[in-house]
Short mmCIF file of C-alpha atoms and ligand atoms in Angstrom, two decimals:
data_model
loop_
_atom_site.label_atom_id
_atom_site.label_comp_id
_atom_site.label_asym_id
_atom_site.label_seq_id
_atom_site.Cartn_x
_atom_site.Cartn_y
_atom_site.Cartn_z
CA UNK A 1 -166.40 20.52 -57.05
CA UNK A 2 -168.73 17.12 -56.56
CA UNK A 3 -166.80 14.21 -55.01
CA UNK A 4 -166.30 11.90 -58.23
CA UNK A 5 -164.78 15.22 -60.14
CA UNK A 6 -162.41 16.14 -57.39
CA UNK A 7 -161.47 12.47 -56.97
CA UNK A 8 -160.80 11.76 -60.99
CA UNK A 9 -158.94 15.26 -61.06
CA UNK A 10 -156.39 14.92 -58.32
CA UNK A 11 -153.36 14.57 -59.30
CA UNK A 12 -150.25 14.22 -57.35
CA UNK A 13 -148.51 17.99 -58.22
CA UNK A 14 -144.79 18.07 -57.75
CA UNK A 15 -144.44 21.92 -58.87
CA UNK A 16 -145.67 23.89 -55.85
CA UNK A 17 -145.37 27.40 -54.96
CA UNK A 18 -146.77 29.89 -52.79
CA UNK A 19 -149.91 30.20 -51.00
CA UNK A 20 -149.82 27.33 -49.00
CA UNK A 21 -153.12 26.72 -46.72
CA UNK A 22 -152.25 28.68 -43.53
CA UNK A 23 -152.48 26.31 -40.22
CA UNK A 24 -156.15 27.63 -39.77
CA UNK A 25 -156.78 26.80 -43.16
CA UNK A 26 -155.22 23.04 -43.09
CA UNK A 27 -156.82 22.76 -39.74
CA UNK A 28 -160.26 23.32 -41.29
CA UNK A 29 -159.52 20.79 -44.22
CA UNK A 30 -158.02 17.93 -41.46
CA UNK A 31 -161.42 18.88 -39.68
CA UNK A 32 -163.16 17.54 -42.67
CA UNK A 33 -160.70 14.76 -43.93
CA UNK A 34 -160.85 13.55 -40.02
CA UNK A 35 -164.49 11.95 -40.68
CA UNK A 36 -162.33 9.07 -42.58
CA UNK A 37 -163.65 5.66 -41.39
CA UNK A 38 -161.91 5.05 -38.41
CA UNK A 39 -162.40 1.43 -36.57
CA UNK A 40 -162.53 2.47 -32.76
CA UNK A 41 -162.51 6.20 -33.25
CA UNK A 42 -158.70 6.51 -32.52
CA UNK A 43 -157.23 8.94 -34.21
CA UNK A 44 -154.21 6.90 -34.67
CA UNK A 45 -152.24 10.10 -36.60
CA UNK A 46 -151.23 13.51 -36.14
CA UNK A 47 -149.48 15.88 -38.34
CA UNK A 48 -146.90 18.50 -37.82
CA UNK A 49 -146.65 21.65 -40.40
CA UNK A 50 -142.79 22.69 -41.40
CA UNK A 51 -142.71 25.97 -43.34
CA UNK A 52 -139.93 28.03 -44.51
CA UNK A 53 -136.54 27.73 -42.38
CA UNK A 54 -137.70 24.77 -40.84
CA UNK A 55 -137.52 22.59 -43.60
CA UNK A 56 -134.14 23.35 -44.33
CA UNK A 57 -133.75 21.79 -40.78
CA UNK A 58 -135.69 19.02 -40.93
CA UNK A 59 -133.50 18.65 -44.71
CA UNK A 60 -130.17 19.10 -42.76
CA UNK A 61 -131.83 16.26 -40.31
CA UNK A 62 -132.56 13.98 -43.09
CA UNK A 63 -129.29 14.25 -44.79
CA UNK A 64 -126.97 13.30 -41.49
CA UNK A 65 -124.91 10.54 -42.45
CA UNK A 66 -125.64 10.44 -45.95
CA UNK A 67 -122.55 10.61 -48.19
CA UNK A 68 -121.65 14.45 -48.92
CA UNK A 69 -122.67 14.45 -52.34
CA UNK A 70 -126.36 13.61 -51.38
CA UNK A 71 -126.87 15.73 -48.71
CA UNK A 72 -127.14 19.12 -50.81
CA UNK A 73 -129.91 17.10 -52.82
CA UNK A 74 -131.76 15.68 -50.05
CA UNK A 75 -132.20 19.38 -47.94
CA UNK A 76 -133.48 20.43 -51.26
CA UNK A 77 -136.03 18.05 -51.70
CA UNK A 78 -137.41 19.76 -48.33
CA UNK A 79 -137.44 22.75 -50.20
CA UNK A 80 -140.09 21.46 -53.30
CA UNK A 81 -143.03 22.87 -51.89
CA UNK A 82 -144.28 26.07 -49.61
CA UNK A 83 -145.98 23.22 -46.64
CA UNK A 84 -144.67 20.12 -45.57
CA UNK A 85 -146.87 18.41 -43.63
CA UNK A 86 -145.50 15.08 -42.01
CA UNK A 87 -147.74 12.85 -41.01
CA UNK A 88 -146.89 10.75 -37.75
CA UNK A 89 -148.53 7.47 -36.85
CA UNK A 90 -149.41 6.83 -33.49
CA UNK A 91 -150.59 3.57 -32.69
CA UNK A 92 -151.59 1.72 -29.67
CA UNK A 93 -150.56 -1.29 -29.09
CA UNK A 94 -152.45 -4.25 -27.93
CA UNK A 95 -155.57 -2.99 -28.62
CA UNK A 96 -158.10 -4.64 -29.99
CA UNK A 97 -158.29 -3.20 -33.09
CA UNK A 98 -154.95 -4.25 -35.22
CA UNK A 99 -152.34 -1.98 -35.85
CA UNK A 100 -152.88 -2.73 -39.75
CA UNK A 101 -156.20 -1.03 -39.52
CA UNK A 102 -155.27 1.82 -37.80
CA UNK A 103 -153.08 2.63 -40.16
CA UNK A 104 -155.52 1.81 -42.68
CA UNK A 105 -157.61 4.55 -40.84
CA UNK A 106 -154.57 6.76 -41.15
CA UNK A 107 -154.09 6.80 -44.62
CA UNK A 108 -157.60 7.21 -45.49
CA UNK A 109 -156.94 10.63 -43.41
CA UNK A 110 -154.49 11.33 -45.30
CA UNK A 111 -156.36 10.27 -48.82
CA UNK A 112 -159.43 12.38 -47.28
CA UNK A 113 -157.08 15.87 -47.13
CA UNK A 114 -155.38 14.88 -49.89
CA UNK A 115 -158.60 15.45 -51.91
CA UNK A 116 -159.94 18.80 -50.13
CA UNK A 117 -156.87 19.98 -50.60
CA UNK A 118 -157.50 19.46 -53.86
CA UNK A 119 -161.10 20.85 -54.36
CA UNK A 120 -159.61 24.14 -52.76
CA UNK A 121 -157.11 24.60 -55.35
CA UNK A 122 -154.44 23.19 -53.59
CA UNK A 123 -151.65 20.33 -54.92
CA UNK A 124 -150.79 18.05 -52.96
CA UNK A 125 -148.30 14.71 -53.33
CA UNK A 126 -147.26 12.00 -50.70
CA UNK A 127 -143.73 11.72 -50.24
CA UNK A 128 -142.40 9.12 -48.68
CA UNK A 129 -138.20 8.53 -48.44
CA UNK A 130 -135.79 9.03 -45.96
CA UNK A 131 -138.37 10.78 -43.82
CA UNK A 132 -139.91 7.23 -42.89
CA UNK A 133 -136.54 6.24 -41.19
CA UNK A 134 -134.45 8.78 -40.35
CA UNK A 135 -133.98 8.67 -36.60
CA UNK A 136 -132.87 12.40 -36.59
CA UNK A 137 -135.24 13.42 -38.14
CA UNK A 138 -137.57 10.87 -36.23
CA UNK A 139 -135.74 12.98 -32.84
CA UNK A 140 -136.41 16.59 -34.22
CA UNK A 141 -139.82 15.96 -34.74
CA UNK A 142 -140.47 14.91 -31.02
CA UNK A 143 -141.98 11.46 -32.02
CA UNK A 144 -142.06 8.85 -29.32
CA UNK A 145 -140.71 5.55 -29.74
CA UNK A 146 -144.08 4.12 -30.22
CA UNK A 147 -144.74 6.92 -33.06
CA UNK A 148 -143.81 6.05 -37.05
CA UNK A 149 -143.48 8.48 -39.52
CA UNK A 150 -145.53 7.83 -42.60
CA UNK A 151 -143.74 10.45 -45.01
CA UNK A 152 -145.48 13.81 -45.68
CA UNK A 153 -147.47 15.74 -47.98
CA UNK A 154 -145.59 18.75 -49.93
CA UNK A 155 -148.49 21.29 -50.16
CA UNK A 156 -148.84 24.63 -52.23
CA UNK A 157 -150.62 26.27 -54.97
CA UNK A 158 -149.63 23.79 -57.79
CA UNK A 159 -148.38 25.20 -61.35
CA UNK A 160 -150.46 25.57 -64.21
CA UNK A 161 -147.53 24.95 -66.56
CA UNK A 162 -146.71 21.85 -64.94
CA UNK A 163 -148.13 19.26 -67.71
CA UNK A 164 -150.51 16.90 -65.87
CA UNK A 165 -151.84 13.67 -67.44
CA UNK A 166 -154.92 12.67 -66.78
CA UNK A 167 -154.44 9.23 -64.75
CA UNK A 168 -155.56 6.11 -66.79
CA UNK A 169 -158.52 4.77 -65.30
CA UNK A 170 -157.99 1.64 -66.71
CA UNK A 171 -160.62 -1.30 -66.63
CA UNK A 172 -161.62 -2.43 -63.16
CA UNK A 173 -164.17 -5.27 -64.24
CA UNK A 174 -161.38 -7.52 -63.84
CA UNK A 175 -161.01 -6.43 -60.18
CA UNK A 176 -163.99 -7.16 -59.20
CA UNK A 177 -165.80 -10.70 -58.79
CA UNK A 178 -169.54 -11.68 -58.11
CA UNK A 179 -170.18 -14.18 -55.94
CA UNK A 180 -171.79 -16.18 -58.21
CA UNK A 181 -169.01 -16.31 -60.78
CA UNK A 182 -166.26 -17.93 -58.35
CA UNK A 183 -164.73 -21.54 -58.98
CA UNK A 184 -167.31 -23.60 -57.03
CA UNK A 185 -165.90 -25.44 -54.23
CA UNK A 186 -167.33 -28.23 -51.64
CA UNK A 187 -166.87 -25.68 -49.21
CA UNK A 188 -169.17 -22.79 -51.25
CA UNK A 189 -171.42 -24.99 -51.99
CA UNK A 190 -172.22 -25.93 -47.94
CA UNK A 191 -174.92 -24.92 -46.52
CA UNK A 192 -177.29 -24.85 -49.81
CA UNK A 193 -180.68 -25.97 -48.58
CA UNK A 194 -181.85 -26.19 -52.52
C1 LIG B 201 -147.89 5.94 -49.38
C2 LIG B 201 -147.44 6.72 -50.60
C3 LIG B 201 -146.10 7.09 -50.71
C4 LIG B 201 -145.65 7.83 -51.80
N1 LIG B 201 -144.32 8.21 -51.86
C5 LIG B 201 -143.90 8.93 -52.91
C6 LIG B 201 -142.54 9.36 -52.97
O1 LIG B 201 -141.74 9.11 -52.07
N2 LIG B 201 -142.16 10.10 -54.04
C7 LIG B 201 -143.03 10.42 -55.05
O2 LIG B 201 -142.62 11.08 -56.01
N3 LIG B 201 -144.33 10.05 -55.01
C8 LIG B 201 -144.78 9.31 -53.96
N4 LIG B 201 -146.09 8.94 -53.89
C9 LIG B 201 -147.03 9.42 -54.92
C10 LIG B 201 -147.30 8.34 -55.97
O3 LIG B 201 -146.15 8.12 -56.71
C11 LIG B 201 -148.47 8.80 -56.83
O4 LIG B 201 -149.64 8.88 -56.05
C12 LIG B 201 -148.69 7.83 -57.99
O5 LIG B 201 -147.66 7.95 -58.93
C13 LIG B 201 -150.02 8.07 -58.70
O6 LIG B 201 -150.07 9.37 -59.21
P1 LIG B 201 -151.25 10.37 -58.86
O7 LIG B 201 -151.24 10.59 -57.37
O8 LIG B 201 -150.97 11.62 -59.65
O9 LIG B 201 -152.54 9.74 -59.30
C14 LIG B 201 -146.57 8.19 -52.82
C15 LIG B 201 -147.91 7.81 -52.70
C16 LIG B 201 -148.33 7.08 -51.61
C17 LIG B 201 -149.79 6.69 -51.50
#
């Protein structure tokens, strides 16, 4: 699959099932998703892979001190797809490159396997939710108080009768500017020589 097919093709798949990429196998795709630009070469992420059992503890995790009628819903959610793979921020502080770029550099990680995923036959979607700030679940992971969550990808073999619309393009022009066309100011105009 070229790059612009497998990027206008993805699709975020919510109906997952088994195979999942084994560990070797995500490994390989992180390899590749890992050459993400990356200000300062910092590897500001890691990910940690919850299969079977485990996500019905990480669910149980999530759903501590949510009301009772929630909680049954929220361990299920774990349950959606064969791989969870949670994706951790880490950070460092003070550095010279900002923390908003480094997680810029994160995401685009997680964009990167997103789409290999993808080209391999995976599905893939982000999910986000009580994952980002449950401290339990924030504990059973083994983060470190520096470390931030950033959700996690639910990963499988997606299914083919799962109807999937093709995502609106939509028109960019109007996203984009030339130079030349902004509202001329003193300021743009300093420095002319001509
Ligand atoms: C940072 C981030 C967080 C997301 N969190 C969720 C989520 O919690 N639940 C969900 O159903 N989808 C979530 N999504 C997926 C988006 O809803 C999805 O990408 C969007 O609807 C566009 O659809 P597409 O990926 O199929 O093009 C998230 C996406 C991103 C980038």
């Amino acid at each position: 699959m070229d790059v612009l097919t497998a990027v206008v093709t993805r699709r975020s798949r919510h109906a997952l099932h088994e195979p999942a990429p084994s560990d070797a196998e995500f490994t390989e795709l992180l390899k590749g998703a890992a050459a993400a630009p990356d200000h300062g070469k910092m590897r500001p992420w890691r990910w940690i892979l919850v299969r079977g059992h485990e996500r019905d503890t990480l669910g149980r995790h999530l759903a501590i001190g949510e009301p009772p009628e929630e909680q049954a819903r929220t361990v299920q959610r774990m349950l959606r797809a064969p791989l969870v793979a949670a994706l951790v921020f880490c950070p460092t502080e003070n550095h010279k490159v900002p923390e908003w770029e480094q997680l810029a550099a994160a995401s685009s990680v997680a964009y990167g396997l997103m789409l290999l995923l993808h080209s391999r036959g995976y599905g893939s979607i982000w999910r986000t939710g009580r994952l980002c700030t449950s401290r339990s679940a924030h504990e059973l992971l083994g983060l470190t108080p520096a470390e931030r969550l950033l959700g996690s990808l639910d990963i499988g073999t997606p299914d083919d009768l799962e109807p999937v619309n093709s995502r609106p393009v939509g028109n960019v022009t109007e996203r984009v500017a030339t130079f030349a066309s902004l509202p001329r100011t003193g300021r743009a105009d300093a420095g002319r020589t001509s």
